[in-house]
CSV table of C-alpha atoms in Angstrom, one decimal:
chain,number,residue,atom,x,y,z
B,1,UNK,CA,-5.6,4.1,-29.1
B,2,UNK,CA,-2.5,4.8,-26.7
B,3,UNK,CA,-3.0,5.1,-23.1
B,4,UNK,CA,-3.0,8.9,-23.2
B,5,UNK,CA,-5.6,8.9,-25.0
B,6,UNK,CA,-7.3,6.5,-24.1
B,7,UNK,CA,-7.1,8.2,-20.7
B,8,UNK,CA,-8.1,11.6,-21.9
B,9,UNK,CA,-11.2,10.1,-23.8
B,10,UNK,CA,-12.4,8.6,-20.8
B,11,UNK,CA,-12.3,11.3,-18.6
B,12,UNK,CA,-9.7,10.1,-16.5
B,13,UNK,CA,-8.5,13.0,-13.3
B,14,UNK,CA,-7.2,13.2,-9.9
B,15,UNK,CA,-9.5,11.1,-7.7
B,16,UNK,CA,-7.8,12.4,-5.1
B,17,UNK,CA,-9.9,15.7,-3.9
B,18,UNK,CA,-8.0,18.0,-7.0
B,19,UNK,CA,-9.3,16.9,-10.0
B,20,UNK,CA,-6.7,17.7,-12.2
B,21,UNK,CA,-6.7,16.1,-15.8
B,22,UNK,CA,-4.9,13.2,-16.0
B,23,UNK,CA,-3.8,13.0,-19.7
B,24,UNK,CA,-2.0,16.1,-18.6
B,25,UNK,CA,-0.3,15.0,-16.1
B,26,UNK,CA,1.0,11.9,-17.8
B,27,UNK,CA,1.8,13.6,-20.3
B,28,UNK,CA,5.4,14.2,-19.2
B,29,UNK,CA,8.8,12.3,-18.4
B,30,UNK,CA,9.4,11.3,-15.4
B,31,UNK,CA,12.0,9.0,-13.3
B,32,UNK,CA,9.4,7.7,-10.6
B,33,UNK,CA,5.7,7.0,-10.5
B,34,UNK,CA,4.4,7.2,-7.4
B,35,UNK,CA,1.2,5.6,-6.2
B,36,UNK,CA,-0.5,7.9,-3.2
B,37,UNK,CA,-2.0,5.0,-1.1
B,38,UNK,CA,-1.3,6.9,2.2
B,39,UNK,CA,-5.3,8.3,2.6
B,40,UNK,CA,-4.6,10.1,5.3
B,41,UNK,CA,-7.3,12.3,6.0
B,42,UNK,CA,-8.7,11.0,9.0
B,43,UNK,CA,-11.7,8.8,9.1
B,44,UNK,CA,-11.9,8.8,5.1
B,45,UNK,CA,-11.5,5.0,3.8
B,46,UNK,CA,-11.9,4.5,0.1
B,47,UNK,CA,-8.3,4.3,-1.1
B,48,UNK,CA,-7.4,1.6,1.1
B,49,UNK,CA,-10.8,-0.3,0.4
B,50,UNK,CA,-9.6,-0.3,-3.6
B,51,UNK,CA,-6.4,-1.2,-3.0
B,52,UNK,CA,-7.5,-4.6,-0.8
B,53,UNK,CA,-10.5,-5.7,-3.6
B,54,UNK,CA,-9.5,-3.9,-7.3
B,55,UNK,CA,-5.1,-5.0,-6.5
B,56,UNK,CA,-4.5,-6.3,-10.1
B,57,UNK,CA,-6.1,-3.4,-11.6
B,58,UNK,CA,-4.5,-0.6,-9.1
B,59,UNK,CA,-1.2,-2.0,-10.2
B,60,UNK,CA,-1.6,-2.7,-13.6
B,61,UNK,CA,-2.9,1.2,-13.8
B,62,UNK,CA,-0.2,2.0,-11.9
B,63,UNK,CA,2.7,0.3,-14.1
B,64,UNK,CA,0.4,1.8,-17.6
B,65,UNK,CA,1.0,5.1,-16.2
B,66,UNK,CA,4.8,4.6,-15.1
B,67,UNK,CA,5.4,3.4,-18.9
B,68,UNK,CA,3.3,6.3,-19.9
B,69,UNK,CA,6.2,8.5,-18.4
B,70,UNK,CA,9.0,6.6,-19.3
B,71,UNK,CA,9.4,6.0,-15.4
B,72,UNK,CA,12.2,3.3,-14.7
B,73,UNK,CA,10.5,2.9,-11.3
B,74,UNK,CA,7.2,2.9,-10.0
B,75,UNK,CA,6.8,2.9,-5.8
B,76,UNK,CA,3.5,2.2,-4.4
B,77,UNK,CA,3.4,5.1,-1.0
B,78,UNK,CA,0.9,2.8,2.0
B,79,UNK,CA,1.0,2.9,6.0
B,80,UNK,CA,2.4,0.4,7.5
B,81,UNK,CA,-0.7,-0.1,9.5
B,82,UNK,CA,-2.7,-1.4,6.6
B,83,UNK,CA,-0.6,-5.2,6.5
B,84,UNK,CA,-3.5,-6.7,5.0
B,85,UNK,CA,-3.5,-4.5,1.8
B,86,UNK,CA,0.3,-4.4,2.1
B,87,UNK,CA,0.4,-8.4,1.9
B,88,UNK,CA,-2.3,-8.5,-1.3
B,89,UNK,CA,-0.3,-5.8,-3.0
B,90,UNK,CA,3.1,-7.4,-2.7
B,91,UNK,CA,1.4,-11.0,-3.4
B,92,UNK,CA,0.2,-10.2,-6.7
B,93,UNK,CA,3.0,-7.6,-8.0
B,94,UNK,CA,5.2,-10.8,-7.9
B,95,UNK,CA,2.4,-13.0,-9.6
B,96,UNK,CA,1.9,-9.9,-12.3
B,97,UNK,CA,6.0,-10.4,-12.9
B,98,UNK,CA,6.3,-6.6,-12.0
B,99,UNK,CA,8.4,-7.3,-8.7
B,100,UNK,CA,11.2,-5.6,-10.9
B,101,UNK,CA,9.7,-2.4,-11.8
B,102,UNK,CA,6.5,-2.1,-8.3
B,103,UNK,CA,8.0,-1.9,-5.3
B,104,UNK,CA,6.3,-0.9,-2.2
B,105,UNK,CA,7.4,1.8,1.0
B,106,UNK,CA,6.3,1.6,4.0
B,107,UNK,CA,4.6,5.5,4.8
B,108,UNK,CA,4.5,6.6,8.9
B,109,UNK,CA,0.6,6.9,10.0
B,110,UNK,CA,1.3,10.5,10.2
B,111,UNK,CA,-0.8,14.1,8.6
B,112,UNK,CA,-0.5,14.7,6.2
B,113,UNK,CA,1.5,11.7,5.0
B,114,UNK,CA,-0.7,12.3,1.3
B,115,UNK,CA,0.3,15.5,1.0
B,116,UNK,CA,2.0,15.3,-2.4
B,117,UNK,CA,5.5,17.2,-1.2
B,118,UNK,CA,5.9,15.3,1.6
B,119,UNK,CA,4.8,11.6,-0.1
B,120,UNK,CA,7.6,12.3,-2.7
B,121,UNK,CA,10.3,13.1,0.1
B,122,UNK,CA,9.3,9.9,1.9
B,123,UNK,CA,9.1,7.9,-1.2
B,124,UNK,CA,12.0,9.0,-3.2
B,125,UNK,CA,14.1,11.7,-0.7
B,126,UNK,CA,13.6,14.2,-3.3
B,127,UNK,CA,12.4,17.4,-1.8
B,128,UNK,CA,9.6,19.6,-4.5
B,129,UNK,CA,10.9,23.2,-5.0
B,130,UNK,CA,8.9,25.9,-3.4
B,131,UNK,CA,5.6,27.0,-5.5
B,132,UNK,CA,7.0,23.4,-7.3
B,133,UNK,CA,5.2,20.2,-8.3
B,134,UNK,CA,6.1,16.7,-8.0
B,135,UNK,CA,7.7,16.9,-11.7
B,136,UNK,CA,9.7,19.3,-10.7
B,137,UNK,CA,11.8,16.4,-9.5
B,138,UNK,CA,10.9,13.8,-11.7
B,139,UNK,CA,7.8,12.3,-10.2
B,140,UNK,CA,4.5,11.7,-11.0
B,141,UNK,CA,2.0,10.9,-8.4
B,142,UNK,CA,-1.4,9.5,-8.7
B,143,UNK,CA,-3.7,7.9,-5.9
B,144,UNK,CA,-5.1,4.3,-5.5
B,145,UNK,CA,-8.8,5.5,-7.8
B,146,UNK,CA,-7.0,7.3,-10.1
B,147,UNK,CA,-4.9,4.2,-11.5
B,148,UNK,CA,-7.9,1.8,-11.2
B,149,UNK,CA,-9.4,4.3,-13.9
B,150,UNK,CA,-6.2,4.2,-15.9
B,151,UNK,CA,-6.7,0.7,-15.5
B,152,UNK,CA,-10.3,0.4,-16.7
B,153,UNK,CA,-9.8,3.2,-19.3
B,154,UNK,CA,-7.6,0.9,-21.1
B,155,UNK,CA,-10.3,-1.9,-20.8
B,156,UNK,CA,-12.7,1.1,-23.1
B,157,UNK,CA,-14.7,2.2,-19.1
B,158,UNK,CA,-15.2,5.7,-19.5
B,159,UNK,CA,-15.5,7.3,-15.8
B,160,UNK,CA,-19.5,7.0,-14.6
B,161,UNK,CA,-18.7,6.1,-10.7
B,162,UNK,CA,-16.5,7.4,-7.6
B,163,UNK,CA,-16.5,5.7,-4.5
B,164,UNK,CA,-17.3,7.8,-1.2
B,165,UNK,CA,-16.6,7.8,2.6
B,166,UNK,CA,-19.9,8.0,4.4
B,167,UNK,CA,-18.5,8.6,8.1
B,168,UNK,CA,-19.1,10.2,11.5
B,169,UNK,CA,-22.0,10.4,14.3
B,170,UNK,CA,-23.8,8.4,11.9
B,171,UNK,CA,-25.5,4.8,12.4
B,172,UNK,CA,-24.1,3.5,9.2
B,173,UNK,CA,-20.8,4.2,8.4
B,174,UNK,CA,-19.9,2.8,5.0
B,175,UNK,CA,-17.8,3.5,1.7
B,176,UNK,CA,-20.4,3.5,-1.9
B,177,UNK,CA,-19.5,2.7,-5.5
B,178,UNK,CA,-22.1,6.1,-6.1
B,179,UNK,CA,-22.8,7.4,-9.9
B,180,UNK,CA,-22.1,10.3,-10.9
B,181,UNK,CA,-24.6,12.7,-11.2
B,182,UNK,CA,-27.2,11.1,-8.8
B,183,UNK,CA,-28.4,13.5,-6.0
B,184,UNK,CA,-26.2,14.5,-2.7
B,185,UNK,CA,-28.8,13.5,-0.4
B,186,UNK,CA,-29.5,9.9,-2.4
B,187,UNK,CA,-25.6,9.0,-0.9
B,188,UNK,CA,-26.3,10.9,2.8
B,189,UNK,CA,-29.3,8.7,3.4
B,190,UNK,CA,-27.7,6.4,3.1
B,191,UNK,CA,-25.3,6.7,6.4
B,192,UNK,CA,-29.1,6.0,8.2
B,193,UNK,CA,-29.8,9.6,8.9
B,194,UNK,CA,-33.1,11.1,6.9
B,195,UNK,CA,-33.3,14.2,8.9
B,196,UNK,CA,-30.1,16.2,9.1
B,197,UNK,CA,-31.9,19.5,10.7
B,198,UNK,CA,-29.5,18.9,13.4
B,199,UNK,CA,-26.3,18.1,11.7
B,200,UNK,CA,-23.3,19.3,9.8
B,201,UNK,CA,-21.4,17.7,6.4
B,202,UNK,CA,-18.6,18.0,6.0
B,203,UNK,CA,-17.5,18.0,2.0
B,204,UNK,CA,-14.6,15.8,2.4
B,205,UNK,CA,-12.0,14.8,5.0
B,206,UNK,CA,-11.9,16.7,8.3
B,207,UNK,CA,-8.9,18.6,7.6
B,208,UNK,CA,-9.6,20.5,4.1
B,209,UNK,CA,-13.3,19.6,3.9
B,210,UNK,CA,-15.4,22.6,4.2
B,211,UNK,CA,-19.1,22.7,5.6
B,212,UNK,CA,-21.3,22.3,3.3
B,213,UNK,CA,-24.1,25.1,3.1
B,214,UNK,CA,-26.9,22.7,1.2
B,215,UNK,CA,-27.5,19.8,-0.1
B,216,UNK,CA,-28.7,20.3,-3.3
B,217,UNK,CA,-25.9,18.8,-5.9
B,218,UNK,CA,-24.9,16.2,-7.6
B,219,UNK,CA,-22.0,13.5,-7.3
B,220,UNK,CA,-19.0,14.8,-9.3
B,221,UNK,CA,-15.9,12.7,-10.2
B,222,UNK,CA,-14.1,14.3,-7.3
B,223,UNK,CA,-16.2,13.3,-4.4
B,224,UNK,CA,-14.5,11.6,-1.5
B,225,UNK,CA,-15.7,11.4,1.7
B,226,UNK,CA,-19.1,13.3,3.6
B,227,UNK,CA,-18.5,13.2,7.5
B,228,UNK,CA,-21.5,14.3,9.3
B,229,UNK,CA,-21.4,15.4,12.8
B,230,UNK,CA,-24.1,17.0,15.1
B,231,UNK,CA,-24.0,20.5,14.4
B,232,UNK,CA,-22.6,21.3,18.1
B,233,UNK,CA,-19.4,19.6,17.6
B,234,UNK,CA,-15.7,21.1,17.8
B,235,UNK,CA,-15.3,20.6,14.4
B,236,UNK,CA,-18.0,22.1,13.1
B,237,UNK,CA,-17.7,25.2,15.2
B,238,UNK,CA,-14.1,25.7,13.8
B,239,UNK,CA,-14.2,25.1,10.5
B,240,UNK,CA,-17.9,27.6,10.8
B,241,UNK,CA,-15.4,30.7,11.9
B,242,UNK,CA,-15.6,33.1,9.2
B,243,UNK,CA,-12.7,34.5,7.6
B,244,UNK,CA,-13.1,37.8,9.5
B,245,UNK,CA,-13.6,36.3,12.7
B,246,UNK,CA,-10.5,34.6,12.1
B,247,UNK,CA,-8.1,37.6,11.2
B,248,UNK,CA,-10.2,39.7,13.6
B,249,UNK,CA,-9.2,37.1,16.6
B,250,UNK,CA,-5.4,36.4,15.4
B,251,UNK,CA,-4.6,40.2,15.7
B,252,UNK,CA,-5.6,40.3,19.1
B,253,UNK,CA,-5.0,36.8,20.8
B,254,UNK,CA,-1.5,35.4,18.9
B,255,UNK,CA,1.3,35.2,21.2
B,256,UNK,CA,3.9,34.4,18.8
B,257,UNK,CA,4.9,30.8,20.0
B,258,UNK,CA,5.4,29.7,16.6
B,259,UNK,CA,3.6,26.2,17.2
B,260,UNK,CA,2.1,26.4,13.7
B,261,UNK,CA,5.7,27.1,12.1
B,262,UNK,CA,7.4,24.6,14.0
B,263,UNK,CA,5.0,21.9,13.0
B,264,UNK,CA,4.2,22.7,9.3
B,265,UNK,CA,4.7,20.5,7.2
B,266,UNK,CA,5.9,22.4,4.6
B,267,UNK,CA,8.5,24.3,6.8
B,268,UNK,CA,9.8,21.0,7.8
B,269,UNK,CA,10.7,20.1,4.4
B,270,UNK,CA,12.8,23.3,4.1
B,271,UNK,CA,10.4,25.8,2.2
B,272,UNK,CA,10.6,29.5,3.6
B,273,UNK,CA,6.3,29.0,4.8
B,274,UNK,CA,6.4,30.5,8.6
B,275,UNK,CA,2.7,31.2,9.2
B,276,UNK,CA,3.6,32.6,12.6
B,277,UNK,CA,5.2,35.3,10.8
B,278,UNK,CA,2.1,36.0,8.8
B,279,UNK,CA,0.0,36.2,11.6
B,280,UNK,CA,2.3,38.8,13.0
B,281,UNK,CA,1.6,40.3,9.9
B,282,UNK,CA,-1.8,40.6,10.2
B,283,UNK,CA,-1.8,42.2,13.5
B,284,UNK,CA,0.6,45.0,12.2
B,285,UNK,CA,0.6,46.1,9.0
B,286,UNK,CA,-2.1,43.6,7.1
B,287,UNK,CA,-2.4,45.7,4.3
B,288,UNK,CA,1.5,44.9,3.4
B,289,UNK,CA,1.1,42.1,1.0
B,290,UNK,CA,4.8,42.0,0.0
B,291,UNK,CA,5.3,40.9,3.7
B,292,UNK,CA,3.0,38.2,3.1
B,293,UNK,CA,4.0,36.4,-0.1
B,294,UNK,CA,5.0,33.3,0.9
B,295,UNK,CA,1.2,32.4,1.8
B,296,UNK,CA,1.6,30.8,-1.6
B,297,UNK,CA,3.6,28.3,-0.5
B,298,UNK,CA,0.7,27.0,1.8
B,299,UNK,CA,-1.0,23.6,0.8
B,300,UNK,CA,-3.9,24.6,3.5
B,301,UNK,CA,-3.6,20.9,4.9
B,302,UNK,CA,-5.2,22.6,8.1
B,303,UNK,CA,-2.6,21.0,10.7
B,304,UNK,CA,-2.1,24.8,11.9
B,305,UNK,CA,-5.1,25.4,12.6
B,306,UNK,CA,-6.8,22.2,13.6
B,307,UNK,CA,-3.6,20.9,15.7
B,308,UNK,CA,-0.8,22.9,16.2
B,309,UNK,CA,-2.3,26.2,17.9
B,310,UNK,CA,-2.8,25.9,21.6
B,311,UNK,CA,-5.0,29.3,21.1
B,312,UNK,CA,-7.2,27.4,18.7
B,313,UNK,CA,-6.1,30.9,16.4
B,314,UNK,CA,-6.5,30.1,12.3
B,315,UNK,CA,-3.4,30.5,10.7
B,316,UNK,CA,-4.7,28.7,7.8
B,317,UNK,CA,-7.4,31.1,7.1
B,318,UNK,CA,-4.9,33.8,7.4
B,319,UNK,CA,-2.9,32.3,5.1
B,320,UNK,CA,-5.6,31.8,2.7
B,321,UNK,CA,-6.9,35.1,3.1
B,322,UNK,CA,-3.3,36.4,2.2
B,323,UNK,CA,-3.1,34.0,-1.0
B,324,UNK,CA,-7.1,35.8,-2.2
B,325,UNK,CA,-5.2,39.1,-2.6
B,326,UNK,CA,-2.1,38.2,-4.2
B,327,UNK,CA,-3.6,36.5,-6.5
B,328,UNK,CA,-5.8,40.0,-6.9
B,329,UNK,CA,-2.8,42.0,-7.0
B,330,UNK,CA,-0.9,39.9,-9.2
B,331,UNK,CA,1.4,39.3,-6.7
B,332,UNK,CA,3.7,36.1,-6.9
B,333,UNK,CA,6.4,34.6,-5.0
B,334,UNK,CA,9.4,34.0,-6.1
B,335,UNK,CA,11.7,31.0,-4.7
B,336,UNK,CA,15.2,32.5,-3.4
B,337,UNK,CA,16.7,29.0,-2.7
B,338,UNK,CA,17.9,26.5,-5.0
B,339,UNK,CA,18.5,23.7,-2.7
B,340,UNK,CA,16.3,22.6,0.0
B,341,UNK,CA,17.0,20.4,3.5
B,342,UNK,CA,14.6,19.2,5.8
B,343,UNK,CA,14.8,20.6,9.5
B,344,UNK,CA,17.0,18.7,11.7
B,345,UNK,CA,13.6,18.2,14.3
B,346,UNK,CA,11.5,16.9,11.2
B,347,UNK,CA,10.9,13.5,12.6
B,348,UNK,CA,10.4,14.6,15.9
B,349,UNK,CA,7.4,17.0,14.8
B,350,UNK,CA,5.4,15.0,12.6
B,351,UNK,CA,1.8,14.5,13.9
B,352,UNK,CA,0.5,10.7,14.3
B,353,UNK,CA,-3.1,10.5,13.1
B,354,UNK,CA,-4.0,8.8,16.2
B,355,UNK,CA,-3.5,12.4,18.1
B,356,UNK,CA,-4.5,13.9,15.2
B,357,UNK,CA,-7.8,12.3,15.8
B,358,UNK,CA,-8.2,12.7,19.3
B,359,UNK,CA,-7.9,16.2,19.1
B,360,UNK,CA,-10.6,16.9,16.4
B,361,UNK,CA,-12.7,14.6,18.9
B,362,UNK,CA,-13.3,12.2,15.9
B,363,UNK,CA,-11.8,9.0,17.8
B,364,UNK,CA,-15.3,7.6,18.6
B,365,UNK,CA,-16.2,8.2,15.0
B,366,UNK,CA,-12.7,6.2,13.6
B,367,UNK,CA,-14.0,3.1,13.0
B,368,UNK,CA,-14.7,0.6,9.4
B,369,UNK,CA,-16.8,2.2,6.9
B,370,UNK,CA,-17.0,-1.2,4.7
B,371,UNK,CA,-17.0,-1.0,0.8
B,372,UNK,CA,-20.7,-1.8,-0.2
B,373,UNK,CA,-21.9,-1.5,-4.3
B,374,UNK,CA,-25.8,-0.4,-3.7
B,375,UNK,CA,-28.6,-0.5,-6.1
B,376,UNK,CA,-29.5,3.6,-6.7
B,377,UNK,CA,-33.3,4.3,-7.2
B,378,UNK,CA,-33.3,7.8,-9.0
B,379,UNK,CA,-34.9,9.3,-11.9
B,380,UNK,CA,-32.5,11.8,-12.8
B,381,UNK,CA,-29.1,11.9,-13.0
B,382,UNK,CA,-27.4,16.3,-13.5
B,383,UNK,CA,-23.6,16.0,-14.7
B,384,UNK,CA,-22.1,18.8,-14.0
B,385,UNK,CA,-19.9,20.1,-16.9
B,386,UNK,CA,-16.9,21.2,-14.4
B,387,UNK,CA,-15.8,18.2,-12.6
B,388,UNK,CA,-12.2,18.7,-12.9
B,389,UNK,CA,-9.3,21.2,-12.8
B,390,UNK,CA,-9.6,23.7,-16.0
B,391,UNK,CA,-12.3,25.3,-18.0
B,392,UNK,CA,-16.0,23.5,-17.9
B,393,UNK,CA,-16.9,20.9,-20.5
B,394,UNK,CA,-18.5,21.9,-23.6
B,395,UNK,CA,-22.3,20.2,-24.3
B,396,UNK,CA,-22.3,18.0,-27.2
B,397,UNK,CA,-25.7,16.9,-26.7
B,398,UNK,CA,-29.4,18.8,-27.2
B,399,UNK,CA,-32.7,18.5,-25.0
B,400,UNK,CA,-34.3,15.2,-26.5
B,401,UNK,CA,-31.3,13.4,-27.1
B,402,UNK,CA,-31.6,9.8,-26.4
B,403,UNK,CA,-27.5,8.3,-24.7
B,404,UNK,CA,-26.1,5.4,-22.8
B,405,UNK,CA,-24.3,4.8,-19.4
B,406,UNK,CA,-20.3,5.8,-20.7
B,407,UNK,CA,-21.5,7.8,-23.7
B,408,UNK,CA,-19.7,11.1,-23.8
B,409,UNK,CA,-22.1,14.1,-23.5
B,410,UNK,CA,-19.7,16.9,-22.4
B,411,UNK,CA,-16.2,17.5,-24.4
B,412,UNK,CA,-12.7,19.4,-23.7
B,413,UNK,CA,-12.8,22.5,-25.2
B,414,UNK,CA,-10.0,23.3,-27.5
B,415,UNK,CA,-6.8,24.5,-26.7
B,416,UNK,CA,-8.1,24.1,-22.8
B,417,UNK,CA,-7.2,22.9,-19.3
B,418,UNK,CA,-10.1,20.1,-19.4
B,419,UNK,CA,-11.8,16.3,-19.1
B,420,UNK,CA,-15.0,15.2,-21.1
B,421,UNK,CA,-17.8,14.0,-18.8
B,422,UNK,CA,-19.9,10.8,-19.4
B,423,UNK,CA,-23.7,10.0,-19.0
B,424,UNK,CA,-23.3,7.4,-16.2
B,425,UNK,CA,-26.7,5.9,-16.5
B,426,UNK,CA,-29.0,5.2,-20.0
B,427,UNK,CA,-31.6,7.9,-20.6
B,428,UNK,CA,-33.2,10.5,-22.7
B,429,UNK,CA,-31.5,14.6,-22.2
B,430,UNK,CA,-34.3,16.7,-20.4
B,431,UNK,CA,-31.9,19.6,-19.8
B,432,UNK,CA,-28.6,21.2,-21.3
B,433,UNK,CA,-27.1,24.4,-19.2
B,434,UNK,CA,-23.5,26.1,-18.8
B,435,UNK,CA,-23.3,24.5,-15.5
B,436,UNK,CA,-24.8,20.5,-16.0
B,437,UNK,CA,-26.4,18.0,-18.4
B,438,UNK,CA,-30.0,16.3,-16.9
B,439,UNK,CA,-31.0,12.5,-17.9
B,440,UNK,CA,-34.1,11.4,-16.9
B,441,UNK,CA,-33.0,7.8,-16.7
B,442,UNK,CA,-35.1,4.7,-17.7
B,443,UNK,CA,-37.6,3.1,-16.2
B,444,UNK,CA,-35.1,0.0,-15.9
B,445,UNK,CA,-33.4,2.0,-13.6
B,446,UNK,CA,-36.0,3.3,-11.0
């Protein structure tokens, strides 16, 4: 079996937060491969854990996809902060013999230095067209998990596990190997906190996370991080602002300094993305959505909102707001510029994380959160059939069905956007919906 499909078959996507197929994505040709080591939502540490202990198979993933798509280079993205991973990674590309084709580049501990337009510019100098993606110019970017399973798809793993951030105002701050399908609440217990009446989790990193409004899922393939803060802190009372609030207080309190243009990431690479100007919009004429179409160049990396805005307004929400009714109205934007430069004041207004931190008031909160593989005690494990970018997976098992940890249970459906699912622990089928497939797992496993 080639490595597409070997990737395809094993359910293989975007580790990264997106979840996009992978067999799609490598699916292409490409000049450069990129590897997206630069994590750099704050306080999330998995990507940087797998690098330092799973190296060989990071790289060797990473080099599988780069011949995938016919890449003659493939350039590992890391901050320079991280000297220990850098030294491991540069150690054994030379004793794999890829020092020829793997180099490595040295990323500024900036946000958001992941973002996938701005990691191709800083890896390559190529700038992504407006509305574009990285292949666009020739690139393919994957993160650190994502080419581990590459790597371990082509050693017949099917994807069963993520690994996840545990982080915050929390006694145990830690990273899990978790599977997939075990119980939200089984992985937040384990931070040390049983009773989170008075707390808030945050789905992911502290920048695009949202707040989650129960804790009744499952672990999906595209888990990340949980940060859980008291339910009184800054962060938590932003990102709680409802989108109605939010337009409701930028038409009456935005002075026009332009802080969250001048400091967008996006605008600094030369897209036409001025979110002052949509705020100004919204205060005057918000039903004019031709006014507001280049919301759809926004990647909602929340610096806007969460840093730039000295009237703590929400630019991003604004934005997004903006990009819901477009996409009701059909409305798309269409890039007038061929070529793109970066602002002259780029590298003068990129944010460190360090500040970046302070000012979400996370900086007591930034500290390890070590890689740990615990034993899980449950007796049920619920895949959820949409795990991934594209059209839910289609059930190829019945109620009764006896399967085994990797066996696929879920399928792509043909001719869709899609990734098969796996049973990630042995069991018998007690349940088969549109939404998720239940295991009641062994008794070896309680």
């Amino acid at each position: 079996m080639d490595v597409l499909s070997r990737v395809r078959e094993a359910g293989v996507i975007g580790a990264g937060g997106a979840g996009f197929p992978t067999h799609v994505k490598l699916n292409a040709a490409a000049e450069y491969v990129l590897l997206n080591g630069a994590e750099c939502e704050p306080l999330l540490r998995v990507d940087q854990q797998l690098m330092a202990v799973y190296t060989d198979e990071i790289i060797t993933g990473l080099v599988a996809a780069g011949e995938q798509v016919q890449a003659s280079e493939a350039i590992i993205g890391i901050k320079g902060k991280h000297k220990d991973v850098i030294e491991a990674l540069s150690e054994r590309i030379k004793a794999l013999g890829f020092e020829s084709y793997v180099s490595i580049h040295i990323l500024p501990d900036i946000y958001p230095a992941g973002d996938e337009h701005v990691l191709v510019y800083e890896l390559t100098g190529r700038i992504v067209p407006e509305g574009g993606i990285p292949l666009a110019v020739k690139c393919v970017v994957i993160n650190a998990e994502t080419a581990l399973n590459v790597a371990r798809a082509l050693q017949g793993h099917n994807v069963t596990e993520t690994y996840i951030t545990l982080q915050g105002d929390i006694p145990c701050p830690m990273t899990v190997k978790a599977p997939v399908g075990i119980p939200v609440m089984e992985v937040l217990r384990r931070s040390g906190i049983d009773d989170f009446t008075g707390y808030s989790v945050i789905d992911g990193g502290p920048m695009m996370g949202a707040v989650m409004n129960d804790y009744n899922g499952y672990i999906t393939k595209k888990n990340k991080g949980f940060i859980i803060l008291r339910k009184d802190h800054y962060l938590i009372r932003k990102k709680m602002m409802t989108e109605q609030q939010a337009r409701v207080i930028g038409k009456t309190a935005c002075e026009q300094c332009r802080m969250c243009t001048d400091l967008c990431p996006r605008y600094l690479l030369g897209h036409d993305l001025q979110p002052h100007k949509l705020m100004r919009t919204m205060k005057y004429m918000p039903g004019e959505l031709a006014e507001a179409v280049t919301a759809s160049l926004c990647s909602q990396c929340n610096l806007c909102e969460m840093f730039s805005c000295p009237a703590h307004l929400s630019p991003r929400s604004i934005n997004g707001w903006y990009k819901g009714r477009m996409k009701e109205a059909d409305i798309k934007y269409t890039p007038s510029a061929a070529d793109y430069k970066t602002k002259e004041m780029r590298s003068y207004r990129m944010v460190p994380s360090k500040r970046l931190i302070a000012r979400l008031g996370l900086a007591a909160f930034n500290g390890d959160a070590p890689l740990t593989n615990p034993e899980w005690h449950v007796k049920e494990v619920s895949i959820m059939l949409s795990q991934h970018a594209g059209v839910p997976a289609e059930p190829i098992v019945c109620e009764g069905d006896t399967v085994k940890a990797g066996q696929v249970i879920g399928k792509i459906r043909a001719g869709s956007l899609g990734a098969p699912v796996h049973a990630s622990r042995d069991g018998q089928v007690v349940s088969v919906t549109d939404k998720m497939i239940t295991i009641k797992v062994e008794a070896a496993y309680v």
